[in-house]
Amino acid sequence: MTAHVHMYNYFGGVATLLVPDNCKTAVIHTKDWYTPKLNATYHEMAEHYGTAIIPARVRKPKDKASVEGAVGNISTWITAALRNEQFFSLEELNTAIREKLEAFNHRTFQKKEGSRWSLFHHEEFPFLSPLPTTPYELADFKQATVQFNYHISLDGMLYSCPYEYIKRKVDVRVTERVLEIFYNHNRIASHKRLYGRKGQYSTTLEHMPPDHQKYLEWNGERFKQWAQRIGPNTHQVIIAILSSSRVEQQTYKSCMGLLKLAERHSESRLEAACEKALNYTASPSYKSIKNILATGIKEISKPETEKPTKNTFGVTRGANYYGGKYNDK
């Protein structure tokens, strides 16, 4: 495909027809010569340039006889001519090939007037279609399944698509710079391609379920302000949770869960539970606060004026109850 792009750029236009061999990079199978199935990338390239592809028939060398002859001439006048020269970079080699190619094209014919260059520019170039605004970018096509987190995984990276497509199989078009996701030939997502460390995410906000979108709107400062309205102890616990991870965003779920406990129990009880937890540790967790509210809720809500009854005896019942020989007088 890249060779075609360079060819069109060199010609300065696009041919109406392409007649390739039946290689796998062009034709997937040719059970019926009239309806050959083309490689997806090759077909897309032809669509980009607006040209038609008509593969040569199998074992029919006359379909491309002139091309085969040109290949032999190129081998003689360029490849063989440079065989004894030494090059130290690909750029040097390409420059030398370009010089030989220009000399070959301007070389006059033996049996007719003109050269390949003059023949092309006077008889063939006027029939070429103009080049598109941008050259074709080589693409690779793959399939993937949308995971439960509304992302697909490709080459160790994760890219989002609308959550409605969870568990669906999608087609993925990958270029050097862009990744596009299609479902039933309709594009549903597009991302800049990720490189580097594996496990990176490219997530579009609109692809997320509504509840996940609201979650992303939160940040550490908002959690602190919400906790401060409940009480100083809750505020201190939120600060501790936010500091418990090297990546603050990983603690947002715990912060949200902790503050939501006020809706289930009450703000006063949550504040009391946080105070009790801070008496034991400077870094309480959401789980510890939740356990205090579930198991010690009566102790937390007990009025401060209520005092336990003091028992002056070592046992609750006297010796007479157990059949002792001493009687109270």
CSV table of C-alpha atoms in Angstrom, one decimal:
chain,number,residue,atom,x,y,z
A,1,MET,CA,0.0,0.0,0.0
A,2,THR,CA,2.8,2.4,0.8
A,3,ALA,CA,4.3,1.7,-2.7
A,4,HIS,CA,1.0,2.9,-4.2
A,5,VAL,CA,1.0,6.1,-2.2
A,6,HIS,CA,4.6,6.9,-3.3
A,7,MET,CA,3.7,6.0,-6.9
A,8,TYR,CA,0.7,8.4,-7.0
A,9,ASN,CA,2.8,11.1,-5.5
A,10,TYR,CA,5.5,10.6,-8.1
A,11,PHE,CA,3.0,10.6,-10.9
A,12,GLY,CA,1.2,13.7,-9.6
A,13,GLY,CA,-2.2,12.1,-10.2
A,14,VAL,CA,-4.3,9.0,-9.8
A,15,ALA,CA,-4.9,6.3,-12.4
A,16,THR,CA,-8.5,5.3,-13.1
A,17,LEU,CA,-7.7,1.5,-12.9
A,18,LEU,CA,-5.3,-0.6,-10.9
A,19,VAL,CA,-4.4,-4.1,-12.2
A,20,PRO,CA,-2.6,-6.0,-9.4
A,21,ASP,CA,-1.5,-9.6,-9.1
A,22,ASN,CA,-3.6,-12.0,-7.0
A,23,CYS,CA,-1.3,-11.7,-4.0
A,24,LYS,CA,-2.8,-11.8,-0.5
A,25,THR,CA,-2.0,-8.2,0.2
A,26,ALA,CA,-4.4,-7.3,-2.7
A,27,VAL,CA,-6.9,-10.1,-3.2
A,28,ILE,CA,-8.2,-12.5,-0.5
A,29,HIS,CA,-9.6,-15.0,-2.9
A,30,THR,CA,-10.7,-15.2,-6.5
A,31,LYS,CA,-13.2,-18.0,-6.8
A,32,ASP,CA,-15.1,-15.9,-9.2
A,33,TRP,CA,-12.9,-13.6,-11.4
A,34,TYR,CA,-15.8,-11.2,-11.9
A,35,THR,CA,-16.3,-10.6,-8.1
A,36,PRO,CA,-12.9,-10.9,-6.4
A,37,LYS,CA,-12.8,-10.2,-2.7
A,38,LEU,CA,-10.2,-7.6,-2.0
A,39,ASN,CA,-8.1,-7.1,1.1
A,40,ALA,CA,-9.9,-4.5,3.3
A,41,THR,CA,-6.8,-2.2,3.6
A,42,TYR,CA,-6.2,-2.3,-0.2
A,43,HIS,CA,-9.9,-1.7,-0.9
A,44,GLU,CA,-9.9,1.3,1.5
A,45,MET,CA,-6.8,2.7,-0.2
A,46,ALA,CA,-8.5,2.5,-3.6
A,47,GLU,CA,-11.6,4.2,-2.1
A,48,HIS,CA,-9.4,7.0,-0.8
A,49,TYR,CA,-7.9,7.7,-4.2
A,50,GLY,CA,-11.1,7.0,-6.1
A,51,THR,CA,-9.6,4.3,-8.3
A,52,ALA,CA,-11.0,0.9,-9.4
A,53,ILE,CA,-9.2,-2.4,-8.8
A,54,ILE,CA,-9.3,-5.1,-11.4
A,55,PRO,CA,-7.0,-7.9,-10.5
A,56,ALA,CA,-5.2,-9.8,-13.3
A,57,ARG,CA,-6.6,-13.3,-14.0
A,58,VAL,CA,-4.8,-16.3,-12.6
A,59,ARG,CA,-2.2,-17.7,-15.0
A,60,LYS,CA,-3.0,-15.0,-17.6
A,61,PRO,CA,0.4,-13.2,-18.0
A,62,LYS,CA,-0.9,-11.1,-21.0
A,63,ASP,CA,-3.1,-9.2,-18.6
A,64,LYS,CA,0.0,-7.3,-17.4
A,65,ALA,CA,2.6,-8.2,-20.1
A,66,SER,CA,3.9,-4.6,-20.5
A,67,VAL,CA,4.5,-4.3,-16.8
A,68,GLU,CA,6.5,-7.5,-16.6
A,69,GLY,CA,8.7,-6.2,-19.4
A,70,ALA,CA,9.3,-2.9,-17.5
A,71,VAL,CA,10.4,-4.9,-14.4
A,72,GLY,CA,13.1,-6.5,-16.5
A,73,ASN,CA,14.3,-3.2,-17.8
A,74,ILE,CA,14.4,-1.7,-14.3
A,75,SER,CA,16.5,-4.6,-13.1
A,76,THR,CA,19.0,-4.0,-15.9
A,77,TRP,CA,19.3,-0.2,-15.8
A,78,ILE,CA,19.0,0.5,-12.1
A,79,THR,CA,19.5,-2.6,-9.9
A,80,ALA,CA,22.4,-4.0,-12.0
A,81,ALA,CA,23.9,-0.6,-12.5
A,82,LEU,CA,24.2,0.0,-8.7
A,83,ARG,CA,25.2,-3.5,-7.7
A,84,ASN,CA,28.9,-2.6,-7.2
A,85,GLU,CA,28.4,0.7,-5.4
A,86,GLN,CA,28.4,1.0,-1.6
A,87,PHE,CA,25.9,3.1,0.4
A,88,PHE,CA,26.0,4.0,4.1
A,89,SER,CA,22.3,5.0,4.6
A,90,LEU,CA,18.9,4.3,3.0
A,91,GLU,CA,18.7,8.0,2.0
A,92,GLU,CA,21.9,7.7,0.0
A,93,LEU,CA,20.6,4.6,-1.7
A,94,ASN,CA,17.2,6.2,-2.6
A,95,THR,CA,19.0,9.3,-4.0
A,96,ALA,CA,21.1,7.1,-6.3
A,97,ILE,CA,18.0,5.1,-7.4
A,98,ARG,CA,16.1,8.3,-8.1
A,99,GLU,CA,19.0,9.6,-10.3
A,100,LYS,CA,19.1,6.3,-12.3
A,101,LEU,CA,15.3,6.3,-12.6
A,102,GLU,CA,15.2,9.8,-14.1
A,103,ALA,CA,18.0,8.9,-16.5
A,104,PHE,CA,16.1,5.7,-17.5
A,105,ASN,CA,12.8,7.6,-18.1
A,106,HIS,CA,14.5,10.3,-20.2
A,107,ARG,CA,16.3,7.8,-22.3
A,108,THR,CA,15.0,7.9,-25.9
A,109,PHE,CA,13.3,5.0,-27.4
A,110,GLN,CA,15.1,2.9,-30.1
A,111,LYS,CA,12.2,2.4,-32.5
A,112,LYS,CA,10.1,5.4,-32.0
A,113,GLU,CA,10.4,9.1,-31.1
A,114,GLY,CA,10.4,10.5,-27.6
A,115,SER,CA,11.1,8.9,-24.2
A,116,ARG,CA,9.0,7.4,-21.4
A,117,TRP,CA,9.0,10.8,-19.7
A,118,SER,CA,7.6,12.6,-22.8
A,119,LEU,CA,5.1,9.8,-23.5
A,120,PHE,CA,3.8,10.0,-20.0
A,121,HIS,CA,3.4,13.7,-19.8
A,122,HIS,CA,1.9,14.2,-23.2
A,123,GLU,CA,-0.4,11.2,-23.6
A,124,GLU,CA,-1.1,9.7,-20.1
A,125,PHE,CA,-0.8,12.5,-17.5
A,126,PRO,CA,-3.9,14.5,-18.8
A,127,PHE,CA,-6.1,11.4,-18.0
A,128,LEU,CA,-5.0,11.1,-14.4
A,129,SER,CA,-7.4,12.2,-11.7
A,130,PRO,CA,-6.1,14.9,-9.2
A,131,LEU,CA,-4.5,13.7,-6.0
A,132,PRO,CA,-6.6,13.9,-2.8
A,133,THR,CA,-5.9,16.6,-0.3
A,134,THR,CA,-4.1,14.2,2.0
A,135,PRO,CA,-2.2,11.0,1.1
A,136,TYR,CA,-3.6,7.7,2.3
A,137,GLU,CA,-2.4,6.5,5.7
A,138,LEU,CA,-1.8,2.8,5.9
A,139,ALA,CA,-4.4,1.2,8.2
A,140,ASP,CA,-4.8,-2.2,9.8
A,141,PHE,CA,-8.2,-3.8,10.6
A,142,LYS,CA,-9.0,-5.9,13.7
A,143,GLN,CA,-11.9,-7.1,15.7
A,144,ALA,CA,-12.4,-6.6,19.5
A,145,THR,CA,-15.1,-7.1,22.1
A,146,VAL,CA,-16.3,-4.2,24.2
A,147,GLN,CA,-15.6,-5.0,27.8
A,148,PHE,CA,-17.8,-4.4,30.8
A,149,ASN,CA,-15.9,-1.2,31.5
A,150,TYR,CA,-17.0,0.1,28.0
A,151,HIS,CA,-13.4,-0.1,26.7
A,152,ILE,CA,-11.7,-2.3,24.1
A,153,SER,CA,-8.2,-3.6,24.6
A,154,LEU,CA,-5.7,-3.3,21.7
A,155,ASP,CA,-1.9,-3.8,22.0
A,156,GLY,CA,-2.1,-3.5,25.8
A,157,MET,CA,-4.0,-0.1,25.6
A,158,LEU,CA,-7.6,0.6,26.4
A,159,TYR,CA,-10.0,2.8,24.3
A,160,SER,CA,-13.5,3.7,25.2
A,161,CYS,CA,-16.7,3.5,23.1
A,162,PRO,CA,-20.3,4.2,24.0
A,163,TYR,CA,-21.4,2.0,27.0
A,164,GLU,CA,-24.5,0.8,25.0
A,165,TYR,CA,-22.1,-1.5,23.0
A,166,ILE,CA,-20.9,-3.5,26.0
A,167,LYS,CA,-20.3,-7.2,25.1
A,168,ARG,CA,-20.7,-6.4,21.4
A,169,LYS,CA,-18.0,-7.3,18.8
A,170,VAL,CA,-16.7,-4.2,16.9
A,171,ASP,CA,-14.4,-3.6,14.0
A,172,VAL,CA,-11.3,-1.5,14.7
A,173,ARG,CA,-9.3,0.5,12.2
A,174,VAL,CA,-5.8,1.3,13.3
A,175,THR,CA,-3.3,3.7,11.8
A,176,GLU,CA,-0.1,5.1,13.1
A,177,ARG,CA,-1.8,8.0,14.7
A,178,VAL,CA,-5.5,7.2,15.0
A,179,LEU,CA,-7.7,4.4,16.2
A,180,GLU,CA,-11.4,4.2,15.0
A,181,ILE,CA,-14.1,1.8,16.3
A,182,PHE,CA,-16.9,0.7,14.0
A,183,TYR,CA,-20.2,-1.2,14.6
A,184,ASN,CA,-22.1,-2.4,11.6
A,185,HIS,CA,-19.9,-0.2,9.4
A,186,ASN,CA,-20.8,2.9,11.5
A,187,ARG,CA,-18.1,4.7,13.3
A,188,ILE,CA,-18.9,4.9,17.0
A,189,ALA,CA,-15.6,6.2,18.5
A,190,SER,CA,-12.3,7.7,17.5
A,191,HIS,CA,-9.1,8.0,19.6
A,192,LYS,CA,-5.6,9.2,19.3
A,193,ARG,CA,-3.4,6.1,19.3
A,194,LEU,CA,-1.6,5.5,22.5
A,195,TYR,CA,2.1,4.5,22.8
A,196,GLY,CA,4.5,3.7,25.6
A,197,ARG,CA,3.6,2.2,29.0
A,198,LYS,CA,1.0,-0.6,28.7
A,199,GLY,CA,-2.4,-0.3,30.4
A,200,GLN,CA,-3.0,3.4,29.4
A,201,TYR,CA,-6.6,4.5,29.0
A,202,SER,CA,-8.1,6.8,26.4
A,203,THR,CA,-11.6,7.6,27.7
A,204,THR,CA,-14.2,10.0,26.3
A,205,LEU,CA,-16.7,11.4,28.8
A,206,GLU,CA,-19.7,10.9,26.6
A,207,HIS,CA,-19.0,7.2,26.3
A,208,MET,CA,-19.5,6.7,30.1
A,209,PRO,CA,-22.8,5.8,31.8
A,210,PRO,CA,-24.5,8.9,33.4
A,211,ASP,CA,-23.6,7.8,37.0
A,212,HIS,CA,-19.9,7.4,36.0
A,213,GLN,CA,-19.9,10.9,34.4
A,214,LYS,CA,-21.1,12.4,37.6
A,215,TYR,CA,-18.4,10.6,39.4
A,216,LEU,CA,-15.7,12.1,37.2
A,217,GLU,CA,-16.9,15.6,38.1
A,218,TRP,CA,-15.6,15.1,41.7
A,219,ASN,CA,-12.2,15.9,43.0
A,220,GLY,CA,-10.3,16.1,46.3
A,221,GLU,CA,-11.4,19.6,47.1
A,222,ARG,CA,-15.1,18.9,46.6
A,223,PHE,CA,-14.9,15.9,48.9
A,224,LYS,CA,-13.2,18.0,51.6
A,225,GLN,CA,-15.8,20.8,51.3
A,226,TRP,CA,-18.6,18.2,51.6
A,227,ALA,CA,-17.0,16.6,54.6
A,228,GLN,CA,-16.4,19.9,56.3
A,229,ARG,CA,-20.1,20.6,56.2
A,230,ILE,CA,-20.7,17.4,58.2
A,231,GLY,CA,-18.1,18.0,60.8
A,232,PRO,CA,-14.3,18.4,61.6
A,233,ASN,CA,-13.8,14.7,62.3
A,234,THR,CA,-15.4,13.6,59.0
A,235,HIS,CA,-13.2,16.2,57.3
A,236,GLN,CA,-10.1,14.8,58.9
A,237,VAL,CA,-11.0,11.3,57.9
A,238,ILE,CA,-11.5,12.4,54.2
A,239,ILE,CA,-8.1,14.1,54.2
A,240,ALA,CA,-6.6,10.8,55.6
A,241,ILE,CA,-8.3,8.7,52.9
A,242,LEU,CA,-7.2,11.1,50.1
A,243,SER,CA,-3.6,10.8,51.3
A,244,SER,CA,-3.7,7.0,51.6
A,245,SER,CA,-2.9,6.4,47.9
A,246,ARG,CA,-0.1,7.8,45.7
A,247,VAL,CA,-2.8,8.5,43.0
A,248,GLU,CA,-5.5,10.6,44.6
A,249,GLN,CA,-8.2,9.5,42.0
A,250,GLN,CA,-8.0,6.0,43.3
A,251,THR,CA,-9.4,7.1,46.6
A,252,TYR,CA,-12.5,8.9,45.2
A,253,LYS,CA,-14.7,5.8,45.4
A,254,SER,CA,-13.9,5.4,49.1
A,255,CYS,CA,-14.5,9.1,49.8
A,256,MET,CA,-17.9,8.9,48.0
A,257,GLY,CA,-18.9,5.8,49.9
A,258,LEU,CA,-17.9,7.3,53.3
A,259,LEU,CA,-19.9,10.5,52.7
A,260,LYS,CA,-22.9,8.6,51.4
A,261,LEU,CA,-23.1,6.9,54.9
A,262,ALA,CA,-24.6,10.2,56.2
A,263,GLU,CA,-27.7,9.5,54.0
A,264,ARG,CA,-28.1,6.1,55.5
A,265,HIS,CA,-27.4,6.9,59.2
A,266,SER,CA,-27.3,10.7,59.7
A,267,GLU,CA,-24.6,13.3,59.7
A,268,SER,CA,-24.3,13.3,63.5
A,269,ARG,CA,-23.8,9.6,63.6
A,270,LEU,CA,-21.2,9.7,60.8
A,271,GLU,CA,-19.3,12.5,62.6
A,272,ALA,CA,-19.4,10.5,65.9
A,273,ALA,CA,-18.2,7.3,64.1
A,274,CYS,CA,-15.3,9.3,62.5
A,275,GLU,CA,-14.4,10.7,66.0
A,276,LYS,CA,-14.3,7.2,67.5
A,277,ALA,CA,-12.2,5.8,64.6
A,278,LEU,CA,-9.7,8.7,64.9
A,279,ASN,CA,-9.2,7.7,68.6
A,280,TYR,CA,-7.7,4.4,67.4
A,281,THR,CA,-5.8,5.4,64.3
A,282,ALA,CA,-4.8,8.5,62.4
A,283,SER,CA,-5.6,6.9,59.1
A,284,PRO,CA,-9.1,5.3,59.3
A,285,SER,CA,-10.6,3.7,56.2
A,286,TYR,CA,-14.1,3.7,54.8
A,287,LYS,CA,-14.5,0.1,55.8
A,288,SER,CA,-13.6,0.8,59.5
A,289,ILE,CA,-16.1,3.7,59.7
A,290,LYS,CA,-18.8,1.5,58.1
A,291,ASN,CA,-18.2,-1.3,60.6
A,292,ILE,CA,-18.4,1.2,63.5
A,293,LEU,CA,-21.8,2.5,62.3
A,294,ALA,CA,-23.0,-1.1,61.8
A,295,THR,CA,-21.9,-2.6,65.1
A,296,GLY,CA,-21.6,0.3,67.6
A,297,ILE,CA,-24.4,2.5,66.6
A,298,LYS,CA,-26.1,2.4,70.0
A,299,GLU,CA,-22.9,3.4,71.8
A,300,ILE,CA,-22.5,6.3,69.4
A,301,SER,CA,-26.0,7.6,69.9
A,302,LYS,CA,-26.0,7.2,73.7
A,303,PRO,CA,-26.5,10.5,75.6
A,304,GLU,CA,-23.5,11.8,77.5
A,305,THR,CA,-25.6,12.3,80.7
A,306,GLU,CA,-26.4,8.6,80.9
A,307,LYS,CA,-24.0,6.7,83.2
A,308,PRO,CA,-23.7,3.0,83.9
A,309,THR,CA,-25.1,1.7,87.2
A,310,LYS,CA,-22.2,1.0,89.7
A,311,ASN,CA,-22.2,-2.4,91.3
A,312,THR,CA,-20.5,-2.5,94.8
A,313,PHE,CA,-20.5,-6.3,95.0
A,314,GLY,CA,-18.2,-8.7,93.3
A,315,VAL,CA,-21.2,-10.8,92.1
A,316,THR,CA,-24.7,-9.9,91.2
A,317,ARG,CA,-26.4,-12.5,93.4
A,318,GLY,CA,-25.7,-13.2,97.0
A,319,ALA,CA,-24.5,-16.5,98.7
A,320,ASN,CA,-28.1,-17.5,99.7
A,321,TYR,CA,-29.0,-17.7,96.0
A,322,TYR,CA,-26.3,-20.4,95.5
A,323,GLY,CA,-27.4,-22.3,98.7
A,324,GLY,CA,-24.6,-20.9,101.0
A,325,LYS,CA,-24.8,-21.5,104.8
A,326,TYR,CA,-24.5,-17.9,105.6
A,327,ASN,CA,-27.8,-16.0,105.9
A,328,ASP,CA,-28.2,-12.3,105.7
A,329,LYS,CA,-29.1,-10.8,109.1
